[in-house]
Amino acid sequence: MEWHAQVRSTNELAAAAAERGVPEIHAVLADVQTAGRGRRGRCWTAPPGSSLLMSLVVRPRADLAARGLLPLVTGLALVDALTALCPTLDVGLKWPNDLLVRERKAAGVLVEALPGGAVVVGCGVNVDWRGVDRGEALAAATSLAEAGCAVQRWDLLAALVPAFAGRYREWGRDPRGFLPEYRRRCRTLGLRVRVTDAGSGPLEGTALDVDQDGALLLADDAGNATRLVAGDVEGVRPV
Ligand code: BTN
């Protein structure tokens, strides 16, 4: 494990560590990121010291289709860790892997595959953002402390690493075994949603299921299903 005061991005540093040949599971953490990376090319910002910013280097042997499930596996590990720490906390997942606390985003996951087979699993968890002026871009986000789950970053680290390791090993043995539990935890299913950035114009419909490869099945109003492998989901009120 390495913990730094300030880095550009823990995912970036973890990629360099993977290239050096570190064994799995190697963790890279930081108090501050100056160029944190989010999903779909966005940047990820967090007030200094307020969040758990962690990237794990793993070297999975799973086939390509199963590798696509790793972000979902990681989301479920976040749910496991938080449920263990704060049993009464209202936690769930927004497809594919945003952690929701009281229906607001409290953590994100960015999984990046490297040439050579290693994978970097990046997690940013908003631990305590109380009193933080977060501007418009982060207005919808929340933190664990705001939801009454007052934990230190160390406690979260100590819960999350074993939770991830457990889910990761289980996934190595049985790549789709976690899916029933994922579906139970996925708040997107059954909702009317709008999906943007899915490779086409915005799509609206009912989120039916998550398939064996982690894709979201969306039914339009005529009952036709579309299979989405990526995208940004937001809930909409039924008309
Ligand atoms: C998302 O957009 O929801 C995913 C955000 C992932 C952010 C984390 S913070 C630690 C790690 N390092 C990065 O640069 N990104 C991930």
Tab-separated table of N, CA and C in Angstrom, residues 92-152:
chain	number	residue	atom	x	y	z
A	92	GLY	N	-27.334	1.879	-1.887
A	92	GLY	CA	-27.706	1.109	-3.072
A	92	GLY	C	-26.788	1.496	-4.207
A	93	LEU	N	-27.080	0.962	-5.394
A	93	LEU	CA	-26.231	1.251	-6.549
A	93	LEU	C	-27.068	1.820	-7.676
A	94	LYS	N	-26.467	2.767	-8.380
A	94	LYS	CA	-27.061	3.226	-9.639
A	94	LYS	C	-26.241	2.568	-10.731
A	95	TRP	N	-26.907	1.900	-11.671
A	95	TRP	CA	-26.172	1.210	-12.731
A	95	TRP	C	-25.258	2.186	-13.461
A	96	PRO	N	-23.992	1.824	-13.746
A	96	PRO	CA	-23.421	0.516	-13.437
A	96	PRO	C	-22.802	0.423	-12.039
A	97	ASN	N	-22.245	1.523	-11.516
A	97	ASN	CA	-21.489	1.329	-10.270
A	97	ASN	C	-21.385	2.562	-9.380
A	98	ASP	N	-22.346	3.478	-9.493
A	98	ASP	CA	-22.327	4.612	-8.550
A	98	ASP	C	-22.934	4.167	-7.228
A	99	LEU	N	-22.273	4.521	-6.135
A	99	LEU	CA	-22.842	4.207	-4.827
A	99	LEU	C	-23.812	5.312	-4.429
A	100	LEU	N	-25.038	4.920	-4.117
A	100	LEU	CA	-26.041	5.885	-3.686
A	100	LEU	C	-26.258	5.756	-2.184
A	101	VAL	N	-26.265	6.891	-1.541
A	101	VAL	CA	-26.620	6.943	-0.129
A	101	VAL	C	-27.816	7.879	-0.049
A	102	ARG	N	-28.916	7.371	0.482
A	102	ARG	CA	-30.184	8.120	0.467
A	102	ARG	C	-30.454	8.674	-0.925
A	103	GLU	N	-30.221	7.855	-1.929
A	103	GLU	CA	-30.509	8.152	-3.342
A	103	GLU	C	-29.609	9.231	-3.943
A	104	ARG	N	-28.555	9.629	-3.243
A	104	ARG	CA	-27.619	10.603	-3.838
A	104	ARG	C	-26.246	9.970	-3.947
A	105	LYS	N	-25.472	10.406	-4.955
A	105	LYS	CA	-24.190	9.756	-5.199
A	105	LYS	C	-23.184	10.091	-4.095
A	106	ALA	N	-22.603	9.037	-3.513
A	106	ALA	CA	-21.594	9.230	-2.468
A	106	ALA	C	-20.257	8.615	-2.854
A	107	ALA	N	-20.225	7.867	-3.956
A	107	ALA	CA	-18.954	7.271	-4.390
A	107	ALA	C	-19.045	6.886	-5.855
A	108	GLY	N	-17.889	6.896	-6.512
A	108	GLY	CA	-17.823	6.488	-7.909
A	108	GLY	C	-16.665	5.520	-8.107
A	109	VAL	N	-16.753	4.764	-9.174
A	109	VAL	CA	-15.749	3.743	-9.474
A	109	VAL	C	-15.289	3.926	-10.914
A	110	LEU	N	-13.990	3.911	-11.108
A	110	LEU	CA	-13.441	3.975	-12.466
A	110	LEU	C	-12.447	2.826	-12.629
A	111	VAL	N	-12.805	1.876	-13.492
A	111	VAL	CA	-11.949	0.714	-13.745
A	111	VAL	C	-11.246	0.930	-15.079
A	112	GLU	N	-9.919	0.841	-15.072
A	112	GLU	CA	-9.150	1.062	-16.300
A	112	GLU	C	-8.260	-0.165	-16.566
A	113	ALA	N	-8.420	-0.744	-17.764
A	113	ALA	CA	-7.601	-1.901	-18.151
A	113	ALA	C	-6.300	-1.395	-18.742
A	114	LEU	N	-5.205	-2.042	-18.399
A	114	LEU	CA	-3.897	-1.610	-18.894
A	114	LEU	C	-3.388	-2.607	-19.921
A	115	PRO	N	-2.556	-2.143	-20.857
A	115	PRO	CA	-1.949	-3.101	-21.774
A	115	PRO	C	-1.126	-4.088	-20.937
A	116	GLY	N	-1.179	-5.360	-21.261
A	116	GLY	CA	-0.417	-6.330	-20.463
A	116	GLY	C	-1.284	-7.099	-19.490
A	117	GLY	N	-2.545	-6.667	-19.310
A	117	GLY	CA	-3.492	-7.486	-18.545
A	117	GLY	C	-3.825	-6.989	-17.156
A	118	ALA	N	-2.993	-6.094	-16.573
A	118	ALA	CA	-3.355	-5.586	-15.242
A	118	ALA	C	-4.550	-4.634	-15.380
A	119	VAL	N	-5.245	-4.460	-14.274
A	119	VAL	CA	-6.416	-3.575	-14.252
A	119	VAL	C	-6.305	-2.684	-13.019
A	120	VAL	N	-6.643	-1.405	-13.195
A	120	VAL	CA	-6.676	-0.474	-12.066
A	120	VAL	C	-8.138	-0.222	-11.700
A	121	VAL	N	-8.449	-0.447	-10.437
A	121	VAL	CA	-9.809	-0.249	-9.935
A	121	VAL	C	-9.775	0.980	-9.033
A	122	GLY	N	-10.320	2.085	-9.512
A	122	GLY	CA	-10.280	3.338	-8.752
A	122	GLY	C	-11.606	3.589	-8.047
A	123	CYS	N	-11.538	3.956	-6.771
A	123	CYS	CA	-12.753	4.269	-5.995
A	123	CYS	C	-12.582	5.632	-5.347
A	124	GLY	N	-13.565	6.476	-5.505
A	124	GLY	CA	-13.582	7.756	-4.794
A	124	GLY	C	-14.827	7.774	-3.921
A	125	VAL	N	-14.637	7.790	-2.597
A	125	VAL	CA	-15.783	7.765	-1.670
A	125	VAL	C	-15.812	9.084	-0.910
A	126	ASN	N	-16.932	9.772	-0.971
A	126	ASN	CA	-17.098	11.038	-0.247
A	126	ASN	C	-17.352	10.700	1.221
A	127	VAL	N	-16.349	10.877	2.043
A	127	VAL	CA	-16.463	10.447	3.443
A	127	VAL	C	-17.112	11.537	4.292
A	128	ASP	N	-16.563	12.746	4.248
A	128	ASP	CA	-17.139	13.820	5.066
A	128	ASP	C	-17.033	15.147	4.322
A	129	TRP	N	-18.138	15.539	3.739
A	129	TRP	CA	-18.167	16.808	2.986
A	129	TRP	C	-19.001	17.846	3.719
A	130	ARG	N	-19.189	17.662	5.022
A	130	ARG	CA	-20.000	18.644	5.756
A	130	ARG	C	-19.308	19.998	5.713
A	131	GLY	N	-20.080	21.013	5.442
A	131	GLY	CA	-19.550	22.372	5.429
A	131	GLY	C	-18.746	22.713	4.192
A	132	VAL	N	-18.705	21.813	3.229
A	132	VAL	CA	-17.916	22.075	2.021
A	132	VAL	C	-18.782	22.794	0.988
A	133	ASP	N	-18.262	23.899	0.480
A	133	ASP	CA	-18.965	24.607	-0.590
A	133	ASP	C	-18.653	23.877	-1.887
A	134	ARG	N	-19.629	23.180	-2.440
A	134	ARG	CA	-19.316	22.253	-3.528
A	134	ARG	C	-19.704	22.728	-4.909
A	135	GLY	N	-20.261	23.909	-5.001
A	135	GLY	CA	-20.582	24.455	-6.324
A	135	GLY	C	-21.665	23.654	-7.022
A	136	GLU	N	-22.000	24.138	-8.232
A	136	GLU	CA	-23.142	23.546	-8.940
A	136	GLU	C	-22.864	22.115	-9.393
A	137	ALA	N	-21.608	21.888	-9.841
A	137	ALA	CA	-21.280	20.582	-10.417
A	137	ALA	C	-21.428	19.455	-9.398
A	138	LEU	N	-21.157	19.756	-8.126
A	138	LEU	CA	-21.186	18.701	-7.108
A	138	LEU	C	-22.401	18.818	-6.190
A	139	ALA	N	-23.318	19.708	-6.549
A	139	ALA	CA	-24.454	19.981	-5.664
A	139	ALA	C	-25.276	18.727	-5.380
A	140	ALA	N	-25.360	17.830	-6.342
A	140	ALA	CA	-26.213	16.650	-6.173
A	140	ALA	C	-25.520	15.547	-5.370
A	141	ALA	N	-24.215	15.718	-5.123
A	141	ALA	CA	-23.488	14.652	-4.423
A	141	ALA	C	-23.704	14.750	-2.924
A	142	THR	N	-23.500	13.658	-2.240
A	142	THR	CA	-23.563	13.668	-0.786
A	142	THR	C	-22.326	12.968	-0.230
A	143	SER	N	-22.239	12.894	1.086
A	143	SER	CA	-21.120	12.182	1.701
A	143	SER	C	-21.672	11.308	2.826
A	144	LEU	N	-20.851	10.361	3.264
A	144	LEU	CA	-21.305	9.428	4.301
A	144	LEU	C	-21.690	10.176	5.570
A	145	ALA	N	-20.875	11.151	5.959
A	145	ALA	CA	-21.132	11.871	7.210
A	145	ALA	C	-22.476	12.585	7.154
A	146	GLU	N	-22.803	13.141	5.986
A	146	GLU	CA	-24.077	13.854	5.871
A	146	GLU	C	-25.271	12.920	6.051
A	147	ALA	N	-25.039	11.641	5.797
A	147	ALA	CA	-26.124	10.661	5.959
A	147	ALA	C	-26.050	9.987	7.330
A	148	GLY	N	-25.213	10.523	8.212
A	148	GLY	CA	-25.160	9.990	9.577
A	148	GLY	C	-24.179	8.848	9.760
A	149	CYS	N	-23.362	8.563	8.732
A	149	CYS	CA	-22.373	7.486	8.849
A	149	CYS	C	-21.009	8.147	9.075
A	150	ALA	N	-20.700	8.388	10.353
A	150	ALA	CA	-19.484	9.140	10.684
A	150	ALA	C	-18.316	8.172	10.832
A	151	VAL	N	-17.593	7.966	9.738
A	151	VAL	CA	-16.430	7.066	9.792
A	151	VAL	C	-15.178	7.837	9.373
A	152	GLN	N	-14.037	7.348	9.827
A	152	GLN	CA	-12.757	7.899	9.374
A	152	GLN	C	-12.374	7.207	8.068
